PDB file of C-alpha atoms in Angstrom:
ATOM      1  CA  UNK A1289      59.661 227.545 139.800  1.00 60.00           C
ATOM      2  CA  UNK A1290      59.315 226.912 143.544  1.00 82.00           C
ATOM      3  CA  UNK A1291      57.269 223.827 144.395  1.00 87.00           C
ATOM      4  CA  UNK A1292      53.940 225.006 145.881  1.00 93.00           C
ATOM      5  CA  UNK A1293      52.657 223.709 149.176  1.00 95.00           C
ATOM      6  CA  UNK A1294      49.652 222.276 147.355  1.00 96.00           C
ATOM      7  CA  UNK A1295      48.604 222.217 143.716  1.00 96.00           C
ATOM      8  CA  UNK A1296      45.335 221.193 142.075  1.00 97.00           C
ATOM      9  CA  UNK A1297      45.908 220.244 138.455  1.00 96.00           C
ATOM     10  CA  UNK A1298      42.921 220.090 136.084  1.00 96.00           C
ATOM     11  CA  UNK A1299      40.584 218.766 138.792  1.00 96.00           C
ATOM     12  CA  UNK A1300      37.060 217.768 137.737  1.00 96.00           C
ATOM     13  CA  UNK A1301      34.038 216.503 139.650  1.00 96.00           C
ATOM     14  CA  UNK A1302      30.592 215.486 138.411  1.00 95.00           C
ATOM     15  CA  UNK A1303      27.495 214.296 140.233  1.00 94.00           C
ATOM     16  CA  UNK A1304      24.596 212.264 138.917  1.00 92.00           C
ATOM     17  CA  UNK A1305      21.321 213.948 139.899  1.00 89.00           C
ATOM     18  CA  UNK A1306      17.663 213.339 139.220  1.00 84.00           C
ATOM     19  CA  UNK A1307      15.694 216.623 139.322  1.00 76.00           C
ATOM     20  CA  UNK A1308      12.373 214.834 139.896  1.00 81.00           C
ATOM     21  CA  UNK A1309      10.999 211.276 140.053  1.00 83.00           C
ATOM     22  CA  UNK A1310       9.570 211.727 136.548  1.00 84.00           C
ATOM     23  CA  UNK A1311      12.719 212.883 134.750  1.00 83.00           C
ATOM     24  CA  UNK A1312      15.831 210.960 133.742  1.00 87.00           C
ATOM     25  CA  UNK A1313      19.098 211.346 135.603  1.00 89.00           C
ATOM     26  CA  UNK A1314      21.441 214.125 134.518  1.00 89.00           C
ATOM     27  CA  UNK A1315      25.126 214.874 134.934  1.00 90.00           C
ATOM     28  CA  UNK A1316      25.976 217.929 137.041  1.00 92.00           C
ATOM     29  CA  UNK A1317      29.498 219.146 136.376  1.00 92.00           C
ATOM     30  CA  UNK A1318      30.332 220.886 139.662  1.00 94.00           C
ATOM     31  CA  UNK A1319      34.055 221.408 138.998  1.00 95.00           C
ATOM     32  CA  UNK A1320      35.355 221.554 135.446  1.00 94.00           C
ATOM     33  CA  UNK A1321      39.119 221.448 134.969  1.00 94.00           C
ATOM     34  CA  UNK A1322      40.210 223.637 137.888  1.00 96.00           C
ATOM     35  CA  UNK A1323      43.918 224.259 138.506  1.00 96.00           C
ATOM     36  CA  UNK A1324      45.129 226.156 141.595  1.00 96.00           C
ATOM     37  CA  UNK A1325      48.443 226.598 143.430  1.00 96.00           C
ATOM     38  CA  UNK A1326      49.028 227.733 147.029  1.00 97.00           C
ATOM     39  CA  UNK A1327      52.501 228.496 148.297  1.00 95.00           C
ATOM     40  CA  UNK A1328      53.951 228.339 151.802  1.00 94.00           C
ATOM     41  CA  UNK A1329      52.520 231.153 153.942  1.00 94.00           C
ATOM     42  CA  UNK A1330      50.168 232.271 151.170  1.00 96.00           C
ATOM     43  CA  UNK A1331      46.423 232.882 151.171  1.00 97.00           C
ATOM     44  CA  UNK A1332      44.484 232.154 147.999  1.00 97.00           C
ATOM     45  CA  UNK A1333      40.999 233.640 147.990  1.00 97.00           C
ATOM     46  CA  UNK A1334      38.451 231.629 145.975  1.00 97.00           C
ATOM     47  CA  UNK A1335      35.441 233.796 145.128  1.00 94.00           C
ATOM     48  CA  UNK A1336      32.188 233.417 143.216  1.00 91.00           C
ATOM     49  CA  UNK A1337      28.421 233.198 143.515  1.00 88.00           C
ATOM     50  CA  UNK A1338      26.723 230.474 145.539  1.00 86.00           C
ATOM     51  CA  UNK A1339      26.573 227.233 143.585  1.00 86.00           C
ATOM     52  CA  UNK A1340      29.636 227.917 141.418  1.00 90.00           C
ATOM     53  CA  UNK A1341      31.604 224.988 142.877  1.00 92.00           C
ATOM     54  CA  UNK A1342      33.825 226.732 145.442  1.00 94.00           C
ATOM     55  CA  UNK A1343      32.998 224.452 148.358  1.00 94.00           C
ATOM     56  CA  UNK A1344      33.322 221.377 146.150  1.00 95.00           C
ATOM     57  CA  UNK A1345      36.888 222.467 145.320  1.00 96.00           C
ATOM     58  CA  UNK A1346      37.620 222.716 149.053  1.00 95.00           C
ATOM     59  CA  UNK A1347      36.222 219.245 149.713  1.00 95.00           C
ATOM     60  CA  UNK A1348      38.209 217.784 146.818  1.00 95.00           C
ATOM     61  CA  UNK A1349      41.388 219.347 148.186  1.00 95.00           C
ATOM     62  CA  UNK A1350      40.667 217.902 151.638  1.00 93.00           C
ATOM     63  CA  UNK A1351      39.927 214.447 150.254  1.00 90.00           C
ATOM     64  CA  UNK A1352      36.329 214.566 151.487  1.00 91.00           C
ATOM     65  CA  UNK A1353      35.287 213.996 147.866  1.00 93.00           C
ATOM     66  CA  UNK A1354      37.104 211.970 145.236  1.00 92.00           C
ATOM     67  CA  UNK A1355      37.921 213.772 141.997  1.00 94.00           C
ATOM     68  CA  UNK A1356      36.857 212.266 138.659  1.00 94.00           C
ATOM     69  CA  UNK A1357      40.067 213.465 137.033  1.00 93.00           C
ATOM     70  CA  UNK A1358      43.167 215.563 137.568  1.00 95.00           C
ATOM     71  CA  UNK A1359      45.775 215.479 140.312  1.00 95.00           C
ATOM     72  CA  UNK A1360      46.290 216.886 143.800  1.00 95.00           C
ATOM     73  CA  UNK A1361      49.938 217.348 144.737  1.00 94.00           C
ATOM     74  CA  UNK A1362      51.060 218.151 148.270  1.00 93.00           C
ATOM     75  CA  UNK A1363      54.654 219.392 148.402  1.00 91.00           C
ATOM     76  CA  UNK A1364      55.113 217.837 144.964  1.00 90.00           C
ATOM     77  CA  UNK A1365      53.798 214.373 145.878  1.00 89.00           C
ATOM     78  CA  UNK A1366      50.717 213.104 144.014  1.00 91.00           C
ATOM     79  CA  UNK A1367      48.128 212.163 146.646  1.00 90.00           C
ATOM     80  CA  UNK A1368      46.550 209.588 144.316  1.00 86.00           C
ATOM     81  CA  UNK A1369      49.583 207.326 144.774  1.00 82.00           C
ATOM     82  CA  UNK A1370      50.398 208.299 148.351  1.00 85.00           C
ATOM     83  CA  UNK A1371      51.412 205.724 150.934  1.00 86.00           C
ATOM     84  CA  UNK A1372      49.508 205.300 154.189  1.00 85.00           C
ATOM     85  CA  UNK A1373      52.102 207.380 156.036  1.00 86.00           C
ATOM     86  CA  UNK A1374      51.925 210.157 153.413  1.00 87.00           C
ATOM     87  CA  UNK A1375      48.134 210.243 153.658  1.00 87.00           C
ATOM     88  CA  UNK A1376      48.302 210.444 157.448  1.00 86.00           C
ATOM     89  CA  UNK A1377      50.752 213.338 157.183  1.00 88.00           C
ATOM     90  CA  UNK A1378      48.469 215.038 154.658  1.00 92.00           C
ATOM     91  CA  UNK A1379      45.445 214.725 156.969  1.00 91.00           C
ATOM     92  CA  UNK A1380      47.475 216.324 159.744  1.00 92.00           C
ATOM     93  CA  UNK A1381      48.923 219.137 157.623  1.00 95.00           C
ATOM     94  CA  UNK A1382      45.662 220.120 155.895  1.00 95.00           C
ATOM     95  CA  UNK A1383      42.717 221.075 158.095  1.00 95.00           C
ATOM     96  CA  UNK A1384      39.309 222.666 157.464  1.00 95.00           C
ATOM     97  CA  UNK A1385      37.167 225.367 159.050  1.00 94.00           C
ATOM     98  CA  UNK A1386      33.517 224.879 158.125  1.00 90.00           C
ATOM     99  CA  UNK A1387      30.854 227.421 157.219  1.00 87.00           C
ATOM    100  CA  UNK A1388      28.324 226.632 159.945  1.00 85.00           C
ATOM    101  CA  UNK A1389      29.971 226.987 163.359  1.00 81.00           C
ATOM    102  CA  UNK A1390      27.196 225.047 165.085  1.00 83.00           C
ATOM    103  CA  UNK A1391      26.483 221.979 162.922  1.00 87.00           C
ATOM    104  CA  UNK A1392      30.237 221.342 162.548  1.00 89.00           C
ATOM    105  CA  UNK A1393      30.566 220.787 166.323  1.00 92.00           C
ATOM    106  CA  UNK A1394      29.282 217.701 168.136  1.00 92.00           C
ATOM    107  CA  UNK A1395      26.586 219.005 170.522  1.00 92.00           C
ATOM    108  CA  UNK A1396      27.156 216.076 172.895  1.00 94.00           C
ATOM    109  CA  UNK A1397      30.843 216.797 173.409  1.00 94.00           C
ATOM    110  CA  UNK A1398      32.398 219.356 175.714  1.00 95.00           C
ATOM    111  CA  UNK A1399      34.561 221.989 174.062  1.00 96.00           C
ATOM    112  CA  UNK A1400      37.745 220.577 175.608  1.00 95.00           C
ATOM    113  CA  UNK A1401      37.008 217.173 174.072  1.00 95.00           C
ATOM    114  CA  UNK A1402      36.175 218.681 170.670  1.00 95.00           C
ATOM    115  CA  UNK A1403      39.463 220.577 170.483  1.00 95.00           C
ATOM    116  CA  UNK A1404      41.452 217.716 172.019  1.00 94.00           C
ATOM    117  CA  UNK A1405      40.066 214.990 169.742  1.00 93.00           C
ATOM    118  CA  UNK A1406      42.565 215.635 166.878  1.00 93.00           C
ATOM    119  CA  UNK A1407      45.417 215.427 169.398  1.00 92.00           C
ATOM    120  CA  UNK A1408      44.218 211.983 170.446  1.00 91.00           C
ATOM    121  CA  UNK A1409      43.625 210.767 166.869  1.00 90.00           C
ATOM    122  CA  UNK A1410      47.113 211.751 165.702  1.00 89.00           C
ATOM    123  CA  UNK A1411      48.808 210.844 169.000  1.00 86.00           C
ATOM    124  CA  UNK A1412      50.557 214.209 169.202  1.00 86.00           C
ATOM    125  CA  UNK A1413      50.266 214.988 172.908  1.00 87.00           C
ATOM    126  CA  UNK A1414      50.381 212.567 175.854  1.00 87.00           C
ATOM    127  CA  UNK A1415      47.025 212.199 177.571  1.00 87.00           C
ATOM    128  CA  UNK A1416      48.248 213.823 180.776  1.00 88.00           C
ATOM    129  CA  UNK A1417      49.250 216.998 178.862  1.00 92.00           C
ATOM    130  CA  UNK A1418      46.264 217.134 176.543  1.00 92.00           C
ATOM    131  CA  UNK A1419      44.107 219.367 178.736  1.00 93.00           C
ATOM    132  CA  UNK A1420      46.938 221.870 179.093  1.00 94.00           C
ATOM    133  CA  UNK A1421      47.410 221.991 175.313  1.00 95.00           C
ATOM    134  CA  UNK A1422      43.681 222.477 174.761  1.00 95.00           C
ATOM    135  CA  UNK A1423      43.650 225.452 177.120  1.00 96.00           C
ATOM    136  CA  UNK A1424      46.590 226.961 175.225  1.00 95.00           C
ATOM    137  CA  UNK A1425      44.668 226.610 171.962  1.00 96.00           C
ATOM    138  CA  UNK A1426      41.543 228.163 173.460  1.00 96.00           C
ATOM    139  CA  UNK A1427      43.465 231.194 174.657  1.00 96.00           C
ATOM    140  CA  UNK A1428      45.173 231.460 171.265  1.00 96.00           C
ATOM    141  CA  UNK A1429      41.792 231.970 169.544  1.00 96.00           C
ATOM    142  CA  UNK A1430      40.330 234.329 172.140  1.00 95.00           C
ATOM    143  CA  UNK A1431      38.493 231.908 174.426  1.00 95.00           C
ATOM    144  CA  UNK A1432      39.182 231.374 178.124  1.00 94.00           C
ATOM    145  CA  UNK A1433      40.443 228.225 179.816  1.00 92.00           C
ATOM    146  CA  UNK A1434      37.446 228.388 182.165  1.00 93.00           C
ATOM    147  CA  UNK A1435      35.151 227.554 179.223  1.00 95.00           C
ATOM    148  CA  UNK A1436      36.758 224.167 178.599  1.00 95.00           C
ATOM    149  CA  UNK A1437      33.914 222.098 180.117  1.00 95.00           C
ATOM    150  CA  UNK A1438      31.048 223.892 178.373  1.00 95.00           C
ATOM    151  CA  UNK A1439      28.987 222.536 175.483  1.00 95.00           C
ATOM    152  CA  UNK A1440      28.691 224.198 172.044  1.00 94.00           C
ATOM    153  CA  UNK A1441      25.154 225.487 172.665  1.00 94.00           C
ATOM    154  CA  UNK A1442      26.489 227.630 175.516  1.00 95.00           C
ATOM    155  CA  UNK A1443      28.547 229.752 173.099  1.00 94.00           C
ATOM    156  CA  UNK A1444      27.658 232.480 170.606  1.00 92.00           C
ATOM    157  CA  UNK A1445      28.131 231.962 166.858  1.00 90.00           C
ATOM    158  CA  UNK A1446      31.445 233.799 166.849  1.00 92.00           C
ATOM    159  CA  UNK A1447      32.710 231.810 169.830  1.00 94.00           C
ATOM    160  CA  UNK A1448      31.690 228.548 168.179  1.00 94.00           C
ATOM    161  CA  UNK A1449      33.685 229.491 165.100  1.00 94.00           C
ATOM    162  CA  UNK A1450      36.684 230.162 167.375  1.00 95.00           C
ATOM    163  CA  UNK A1451      36.244 226.623 168.712  1.00 96.00           C
ATOM    164  CA  UNK A1452      36.337 225.327 165.133  1.00 95.00           C
ATOM    165  CA  UNK A1453      39.508 227.309 164.477  1.00 96.00           C
ATOM    166  CA  UNK A1454      41.144 225.958 167.660  1.00 96.00           C
ATOM    167  CA  UNK A1455      40.251 222.408 166.608  1.00 96.00           C
ATOM    168  CA  UNK A1456      41.853 222.997 163.195  1.00 96.00           C
ATOM    169  CA  UNK A1457      45.005 224.403 164.826  1.00 96.00           C
ATOM    170  CA  UNK A1458      45.355 221.524 167.297  1.00 95.00           C
ATOM    171  CA  UNK A1459      47.531 219.400 164.976  1.00 94.00           C
ATOM    172  CA  UNK A1460      49.741 222.328 163.842  1.00 94.00           C
ATOM    173  CA  UNK A1461      48.640 222.240 160.179  1.00 96.00           C
ATOM    174  CA  UNK A1462      50.424 223.970 157.296  1.00 96.00           C
ATOM    175  CA  UNK A1463      47.276 224.669 155.236  1.00 97.00           C
ATOM    176  CA  UNK A1464      43.742 225.507 156.342  1.00 97.00           C
ATOM    177  CA  UNK A1465      40.756 225.354 154.013  1.00 97.00           C
ATOM    178  CA  UNK A1466      38.366 228.024 155.300  1.00 95.00           C
ATOM    179  CA  UNK A1467      34.982 227.394 153.656  1.00 93.00           C
ATOM    180  CA  UNK A1468      32.898 230.587 154.018  1.00 92.00           C
ATOM    181  CA  UNK A1469      34.008 230.822 157.683  1.00 91.00           C
ATOM    182  CA  UNK A1470      32.286 234.158 158.385  1.00 88.00           C
ATOM    183  CA  UNK A1471      29.183 234.090 156.168  1.00 86.00           C
ATOM    184  CA  UNK A1472      26.938 232.836 159.000  1.00 78.00           C
ATOM    185  CA  UNK A1473      28.118 235.533 161.443  1.00 84.00           C
ATOM    186  CA  UNK A1474      27.064 239.121 162.171  1.00 85.00           C
ATOM    187  CA  UNK A1475      29.147 241.810 160.484  1.00 83.00           C
ATOM    188  CA  UNK A1476      30.892 242.936 163.667  1.00 84.00           C
ATOM    189  CA  UNK A1477      31.817 239.335 164.506  1.00 90.00           C
ATOM    190  CA  UNK A1478      32.995 238.721 160.929  1.00 90.00           C
ATOM    191  CA  UNK A1479      35.665 241.393 161.330  1.00 90.00           C
ATOM    192  CA  UNK A1480      36.904 239.804 164.568  1.00 93.00           C
ATOM    193  CA  UNK A1481      37.223 236.350 162.969  1.00 93.00           C
ATOM    194  CA  UNK A1482      38.958 237.736 159.857  1.00 93.00           C
ATOM    195  CA  UNK A1483      41.450 239.614 162.034  1.00 94.00           C
ATOM    196  CA  UNK A1484      42.044 236.458 164.074  1.00 95.00           C
ATOM    197  CA  UNK A1485      42.735 234.397 160.930  1.00 95.00           C
ATOM    198  CA  UNK A1486      45.097 237.087 159.672  1.00 95.00           C
ATOM    199  CA  UNK A1487      46.976 237.169 162.984  1.00 95.00           C
ATOM    200  CA  UNK A1488      47.267 233.369 163.085  1.00 96.00           C
ATOM    201  CA  UNK A1489      48.623 233.362 159.540  1.00 96.00           C
ATOM    202  CA  UNK A1490      51.400 235.767 160.493  1.00 94.00           C
ATOM    203  CA  UNK A1491      52.319 234.187 163.831  1.00 95.00           C
ATOM    204  CA  UNK A1492      52.103 230.524 162.771  1.00 95.00           C
ATOM    205  CA  UNK A1493      53.129 230.828 159.117  1.00 94.00           C
ATOM    206  CA  UNK A1494      49.882 229.283 157.887  1.00 96.00           C
ATOM    207  CA  UNK A1495      48.610 229.000 154.323  1.00 97.00           C
ATOM    208  CA  UNK A1496      44.897 229.363 153.565  1.00 97.00           C
ATOM    209  CA  UNK A1497      42.465 228.477 150.835  1.00 97.00           C
ATOM    210  CA  UNK A1498      39.893 231.105 151.785  1.00 97.00           C
ATOM    211  CA  UNK A1499      36.522 230.437 150.148  1.00 96.00           C
ATOM    212  CA  UNK A1500      34.004 233.300 150.111  1.00 92.00           C
ATOM    213  CA  UNK A1501      31.423 235.062 147.971  1.00 87.00           C
ATOM    214  CA  UNK A1502      32.150 238.476 149.501  1.00 85.00           C
ATOM    215  CA  UNK A1503      35.060 240.076 147.650  1.00 88.00           C
ATOM    216  CA  UNK A1504      35.567 242.721 150.327  1.00 85.00           C
ATOM    217  CA  UNK A1505      36.430 239.923 152.776  1.00 88.00           C
ATOM    218  CA  UNK A1506      38.622 238.191 150.188  1.00 91.00           C
ATOM    219  CA  UNK A1507      40.507 241.432 149.569  1.00 90.00           C
ATOM    220  CA  UNK A1508      41.339 241.871 153.250  1.00 89.00           C
ATOM    221  CA  UNK A1509      42.864 238.427 153.758  1.00 91.00           C
ATOM    222  CA  UNK A1510      44.183 237.165 150.409  1.00 95.00           C
ATOM    223  CA  UNK A1511      47.524 237.397 148.636  1.00 95.00           C
ATOM    224  CA  UNK A1512      46.116 236.046 145.384  1.00 97.00           C
ATOM    225  CA  UNK A1513      42.531 235.674 144.168  1.00 97.00           C
ATOM    226  CA  UNK A1514      40.803 233.138 141.921  1.00 97.00           C
ATOM    227  CA  UNK A1515      37.305 233.889 140.606  1.00 97.00           C
ATOM    228  CA  UNK A1516      35.068 230.933 139.833  1.00 96.00           C
ATOM    229  CA  UNK A1517      31.973 230.734 137.639  1.00 95.00           C
ATOM    230  CA  UNK A1518      29.913 227.649 136.818  1.00 94.00           C
ATOM    231  CA  UNK A1519      32.613 225.212 137.886  1.00 94.00           C
ATOM    232  CA  UNK A1520      35.520 226.957 136.134  1.00 95.00           C
ATOM    233  CA  UNK A1521      38.207 229.439 137.097  1.00 97.00           C
ATOM    234  CA  UNK A1522      37.570 232.518 134.942  1.00 96.00           C
ATOM    235  CA  UNK A1523      40.249 234.790 136.410  1.00 97.00           C
ATOM    236  CA  UNK A1524      43.177 234.493 138.783  1.00 97.00           C
ATOM    237  CA  UNK A1525      46.063 236.701 139.783  1.00 96.00           C
ATOM    238  CA  UNK A1526      47.597 238.841 142.527  1.00 96.00           C
ATOM    239  CA  UNK A1527      45.003 240.489 144.772  1.00 95.00           C
ATOM    240  CA  UNK A1528      45.885 244.074 143.874  1.00 94.00           C
ATOM    241  CA  UNK A1529      45.891 243.292 140.142  1.00 94.00           C
ATOM    242  CA  UNK A1530      42.449 241.674 140.346  1.00 94.00           C
ATOM    243  CA  UNK A1531      40.944 244.639 142.174  1.00 92.00           C
ATOM    244  CA  UNK A1532      42.713 247.381 140.208  1.00 91.00           C
ATOM    245  CA  UNK A1533      42.617 245.986 136.670  1.00 92.00           C
ATOM    246  CA  UNK A1534      40.323 242.957 136.416  1.00 94.00           C
ATOM    247  CA  UNK A1535      40.363 241.067 133.121  1.00 95.00           C
ATOM    248  CA  UNK A1536      36.972 239.312 133.135  1.00 95.00           C
ATOM    249  CA  UNK A1537      33.440 240.803 132.976  1.00 94.00           C
ATOM    250  CA  UNK A1538      32.216 238.533 135.760  1.00 94.00           C
ATOM    251  CA  UNK A1539      34.908 239.855 138.101  1.00 94.00           C
ATOM    252  CA  UNK A1540      33.885 243.378 137.109  1.00 92.00           C
ATOM    253  CA  UNK A1541      30.272 242.619 138.094  1.00 90.00           C
ATOM    254  CA  UNK A1542      31.306 241.087 141.427  1.00 90.00           C
ATOM    255  CA  UNK A1543      33.496 244.083 142.260  1.00 90.00           C
ATOM    256  CA  UNK A1544      30.714 246.516 141.402  1.00 86.00           C
ATOM    257  CA  UNK A1545      28.586 244.875 144.104  1.00 80.00           C
ATOM    258  CA  UNK A1546      31.122 245.582 146.864  1.00 78.00           C
ATOM    259  CA  UNK A1547      29.662 248.344 149.110  1.00 72.00           C
ATOM    260  CA  UNK A1548      31.510 251.668 149.031  1.00 69.00           C
ATOM    261  CA  UNK A1549      31.371 254.610 151.412  1.00 62.00           C
ATOM    262  CA  UNK A1550      30.604 257.066 148.622  1.00 61.00           C
ATOM    263  CA  UNK A1551      29.342 256.387 145.075  1.00 58.00           C
ATOM    264  CA  UNK A1552      32.254 258.364 143.622  1.00 53.00           C
ATOM    265  CA  UNK A1553      34.725 255.683 144.721  1.00 53.00           C
ATOM    266  CA  UNK A1554      33.939 253.409 141.793  1.00 52.00           C
ATOM    267  CA  UNK A1555      31.665 252.495 138.941  1.00 62.00           C
ATOM    268  CA  UNK A1556      27.946 252.044 139.301  1.00 72.00           C
ATOM    269  CA  UNK A1557      26.543 248.675 140.249  1.00 76.00           C
ATOM    270  CA  UNK A1558      26.409 246.275 137.300  1.00 80.00           C
ATOM    271  CA  UNK A1559      23.166 244.315 137.143  1.00 77.00           C
ATOM    272  CA  UNK A1560      23.731 241.136 135.164  1.00 81.00           C
ATOM    273  CA  UNK A1561      20.939 240.183 132.790  1.00 79.00           C
ATOM    274  CA  UNK A1562      19.168 236.871 133.118  1.00 76.00           C
ATOM    275  CA  UNK A1563      19.574 234.165 135.730  1.00 78.00           C
ATOM    276  CA  UNK A1564      22.714 232.154 136.404  1.00 80.00           C
ATOM    277  CA  UNK A1565      22.670 229.077 134.137  1.00 86.00           C
ATOM    278  CA  UNK A1566      22.259 225.669 135.704  1.00 85.00           C
ATOM    279  CA  UNK A1567      25.284 223.344 135.746  1.00 87.00           C
ATOM    280  CA  UNK A1568      22.858 220.623 134.614  1.00 86.00           C
ATOM    281  CA  UNK A1569      22.616 222.380 131.262  1.00 87.00           C
ATOM    282  CA  UNK A1570      25.527 224.796 130.874  1.00 89.00           C
ATOM    283  CA  UNK A1571      25.653 227.137 127.874  1.00 92.00           C
ATOM    284  CA  UNK A1572      27.923 226.420 124.939  1.00 92.00           C
ATOM    285  CA  UNK A1573      31.090 228.420 124.421  1.00 94.00           C
ATOM    286  CA  UNK A1574      31.974 230.799 127.238  1.00 95.00           C
ATOM    287  CA  UNK A1575      29.801 229.867 130.246  1.00 93.00           C
ATOM    288  CA  UNK A1576      29.312 233.566 131.074  1.00 94.00           C
ATOM    289  CA  UNK A1577      28.260 234.753 127.595  1.00 92.00           C
ATOM    290  CA  UNK A1578      24.433 234.709 128.176  1.00 92.00           C
ATOM    291  CA  UNK A1579      24.873 237.359 130.918  1.00 92.00           C
ATOM    292  CA  UNK A1580      27.917 239.208 129.577  1.00 92.00           C
ATOM    293  CA  UNK A1581      27.502 242.835 128.396  1.00 89.00           C
ATOM    294  CA  UNK A1582      30.560 242.473 126.134  1.00 91.00           C
ATOM    295  CA  UNK A1583      29.584 239.175 124.453  1.00 91.00           C
ATOM    296  CA  UNK A1584      29.876 238.730 120.699  1.00 93.00           C
ATOM    297  CA  UNK A1585      28.814 235.777 118.489  1.00 94.00           C
ATOM    298  CA  UNK A1586      32.142 233.956 118.965  1.00 95.00           C
ATOM    299  CA  UNK A1587      31.490 233.771 122.720  1.00 95.00           C
ATOM    300  CA  UNK A1588      28.514 231.453 122.149  1.00 94.00           C
ATOM    301  CA  UNK A1589      30.552 228.939 120.174  1.00 94.00           C
ATOM    302  CA  UNK A1590      34.143 229.116 121.420  1.00 94.00           C
ATOM    303  CA  UNK A1591      35.176 228.584 125.043  1.00 93.00           C
ATOM    304  CA  UNK A1592      38.054 230.969 125.848  1.00 94.00           C
ATOM    305  CA  UNK A1593      41.144 229.415 127.476  1.00 94.00           C
ATOM    306  CA  UNK A1594      42.470 230.622 130.795  1.00 95.00           C
ATOM    307  CA  UNK A1595      45.481 232.548 129.527  1.00 94.00           C
ATOM    308  CA  UNK A1596      47.898 235.166 130.784  1.00 94.00           C
ATOM    309  CA  UNK A1597      46.673 238.693 130.052  1.00 93.00           C
ATOM    310  CA  UNK A1598      49.291 240.468 132.170  1.00 90.00           C
ATOM    311  CA  UNK A1599      52.247 239.174 134.172  1.00 90.00           C
ATOM    312  CA  UNK A1600      50.896 236.501 136.555  1.00 91.00           C
ATOM    313  CA  UNK A1601      47.315 237.568 135.776  1.00 95.00           C
ATOM    314  CA  UNK A1602      45.168 235.040 133.882  1.00 96.00           C
ATOM    315  CA  UNK A1603      41.621 235.309 132.546  1.00 96.00           C
ATOM    316  CA  UNK A1604      39.295 233.257 130.350  1.00 96.00           C
ATOM    317  CA  UNK A1605      37.792 235.943 128.103  1.00 96.00           C
ATOM    318  CA  UNK A1606      37.941 236.675 124.378  1.00 94.00           C
ATOM    319  CA  UNK A1607      37.504 240.410 124.902  1.00 93.00           C
ATOM    320  CA  UNK A1608      39.351 241.376 128.092  1.00 92.00           C
ATOM    321  CA  UNK A1609      40.625 244.478 126.305  1.00 88.00           C
ATOM    322  CA  UNK A1610      37.078 245.895 126.216  1.00 85.00           C
ATOM    323  CA  UNK A1611      36.983 246.295 129.988  1.00 85.00           C
ATOM    324  CA  UNK A1612      39.331 249.288 129.991  1.00 75.00           C
ATOM    325  CA  UNK A1613      38.625 250.867 126.609  1.00 54.00           C
TER     326      UNK A1613
END
């Protein structure tokens, strides 16, 4: 098997929280044994409801959070035992685009300095050529060189996200973690940013971990898809297989919520019963069983493994066969 660009192996992350001053501390299991692989030039879409742990996975991959267990391997090398030089190379090769295009930019810095800062940190471009390189990056993402001395508040939301993309591209990364990069933007602007990311992937040979809750966006950009629920991966496989023949009831519910031009194009909207469980007190057995229309008594006591249902298509469900009866 070809060595992936990056692999997360059984990664876990917990937080200690105290819901109120009058209650004892509790353990919140944000990520529970997640394993993911991203190849060279590949986009993996990570989808799920808000609060399922998607962004935490992205931060663990970036090293912004430290995992409680598991391993992160970049080009086969375990980052836990990496040398200083290997860590520096990792920080250069793996960059992040954040969800909020305004709070992720320093309001006191001019755009040219924001985009040029990674070049200075990694010593990639001589100071006398840095401004020229910044202008090239701005034009690459659809901004103009004349905007180089402006401040972030002088740009629209879509333009600010382009600044964030240019900053991520400055060090010529191999992998970009895009954490809900279009969720804060208007629909028309979302399409422009998605098309830009797709074009950059093709022209620069980039890999993406694309985190989103909107499966229609994930479908447009991804090669493979992983669906996350309550800190766990419940289904993963090639994009077309996930959308054509899903193997988990949660994926079915998410897909039913994707808007369609005419109702005849798919099944009716599935309304899940109950509220999403809290990760402070997850259900026993399958985490999805309290809301699952196909659940049987075994689902409340036995947690299904993530296993291959079809070639390259994995799901964690005891009764995947019921979905296409």
